[in-house]
Coordinates of C-alpha atoms in Angstrom, one line a residue:
X40 CA 3.8 23.0 -0.2
X41 CA 0.7 24.8 1.7
X42 CA -1.9 22.3 1.4
X43 CA 0.3 19.1 2.2
X44 CA -1.0 16.7 -0.1
X45 CA 0.7 13.4 0.0
X46 CA 0.5 10.2 -1.7
X47 CA 0.3 6.8 0.1
X48 CA 1.5 3.5 -2.0
X49 CA 0.7 0.1 -1.0
X50 CA 2.1 -2.8 -2.5
X51 CA 0.7 -6.2 -0.9
X52 CA 3.0 -9.0 -1.9
X53 CA 2.8 -12.8 -0.9
X54 CA 5.0 -12.3 2.1
X55 CA 5.2 -8.7 2.6
X56 CA 3.6 -5.3 2.8
X57 CA 5.2 -2.5 1.3
X58 CA 4.3 1.1 2.5
X59 CA 5.5 4.3 0.6
X60 CA 4.5 8.0 1.0
X61 CA 5.7 10.2 -1.8
X62 CA 4.7 13.9 -2.2
X63 CA 3.1 14.9 -6.0
X64 CA 6.1 14.7 -7.7
X65 CA 6.9 11.1 -7.0
X66 CA 9.7 12.1 -4.3
X67 CA 10.1 9.2 -1.8
X68 CA 9.3 11.3 1.9
X69 CA 9.4 7.9 4.1
X70 CA 8.9 4.1 3.6
X71 CA 7.8 1.0 5.4
X72 CA 6.9 -2.5 5.8
X73 CA 5.2 -5.3 7.9
X74 CA 8.9 -7.1 7.5
X75 CA 10.9 -4.3 9.1
X76 CA 8.7 -4.5 12.2
X77 CA 11.0 -7.8 13.8
X78 CA 8.6 -9.5 14.9
X79 CA 10.4 -13.0 15.4
X80 CA 9.0 -16.3 15.4
X81 CA 5.7 -15.7 13.9
X82 CA 4.3 -14.7 10.1
X83 CA 5.4 -11.3 9.1
X84 CA 1.7 -10.7 8.0
X85 CA -0.4 -10.6 10.7
X86 CA -3.3 -8.3 12.2
X87 CA -0.6 -7.1 15.0
X88 CA 2.4 -6.4 12.3
X89 CA -0.2 -4.3 10.2
X90 CA -1.3 -2.4 12.7
X91 CA 2.4 -1.4 14.1
X92 CA 3.5 -0.3 10.7
X93 CA 0.2 1.7 10.1
X94 CA 0.9 3.1 13.5
X95 CA 4.3 4.0 12.3
X96 CA 3.1 5.7 9.2
X97 CA 0.6 7.8 11.4
X98 CA 3.5 9.2 13.6
X99 CA 5.2 10.3 10.3
X100 CA 1.8 11.9 8.9
X101 CA 1.1 13.4 12.2
X102 CA 5.2 14.6 12.6
X103 CA 5.0 16.3 8.9
X104 CA 1.7 18.1 8.8
X105 CA -0.4 16.5 6.5
X106 CA -3.8 17.3 5.6
X107 CA -5.0 14.9 3.1
X108 CA -4.0 11.6 1.9
X109 CA -4.4 9.6 -1.9
X110 CA -4.0 6.2 -1.2
X111 CA -2.7 3.7 -3.9
X112 CA -3.3 0.3 -3.3
X113 CA -1.4 -2.3 -5.7
X114 CA -1.6 -6.4 -5.4
X115 CA -3.5 -9.3 -4.2
X116 CA -3.7 -10.0 -0.4
X117 CA -6.2 -11.4 2.4
X118 CA -5.6 -8.8 4.6
X119 CA -6.1 -5.6 2.0
X120 CA -9.7 -5.0 3.9
X121 CA -7.9 -5.1 7.6
X122 CA -5.1 -2.2 6.0
X123 CA -7.9 -0.2 4.8
X124 CA -10.2 -0.5 8.0
X125 CA -6.9 0.6 10.2
X126 CA -6.1 3.3 8.1
X127 CA -9.5 4.9 7.9
X128 CA -9.2 4.6 11.7
X129 CA -6.5 6.6 12.3
X130 CA -6.4 8.7 9.2
X131 CA -10.2 10.5 8.3
X132 CA -8.5 12.6 5.6
X133 CA -8.2 10.0 2.7
X134 CA -9.2 11.6 -0.4
X135 CA -9.2 8.9 -2.7
X136 CA -8.6 5.2 -3.0
X137 CA -7.0 3.9 -6.1
X138 CA -6.9 0.2 -6.9
X139 CA -3.9 -0.2 -9.3
X140 CA -3.5 -4.4 -9.5
X141 CA -2.9 -5.7 -12.8
X142 CA -5.4 -8.6 -13.6
X143 CA -3.9 -11.0 -16.3
X144 CA -6.2 -11.8 -19.3
X145 CA -4.3 -14.8 -20.5
X146 CA -2.5 -12.8 -23.1
X147 CA -3.0 -12.9 -27.0
X148 CA -4.3 -16.4 -28.5
X149 CA -1.0 -18.3 -30.1
X150 CA -1.4 -18.8 -34.0
X151 CA -2.1 -22.5 -34.8
X152 CA 1.1 -24.5 -36.3
X153 CA 0.3 -25.5 -39.5
X154 CA 0.6 -29.3 -40.7
X155 CA 1.4 -30.8 -43.9

């Protein structure tokens, strides 16, 4: 690949943040999570653990000579703005930020039970 475009998927769960780097075909090149930092006796999702995991991602992007980055976010979390802020500081060539969170609309209305 001559242009080196990569997609960074970020999944926000209640207890963890998962990062997956794929190419345009969908093949996984690298993955990391906040829980893989092995910080003992603290919560998993803190600003320092987010900073460390994004630093690992930055190291991989610099090693693989990536020029452009697509960003796909999914899930609800309080730290979503912090993750975006750190990514913008570390990597300035972000082309697109795509939000893929599914919002529930409480489904279809059930039929009324007919009583005789």
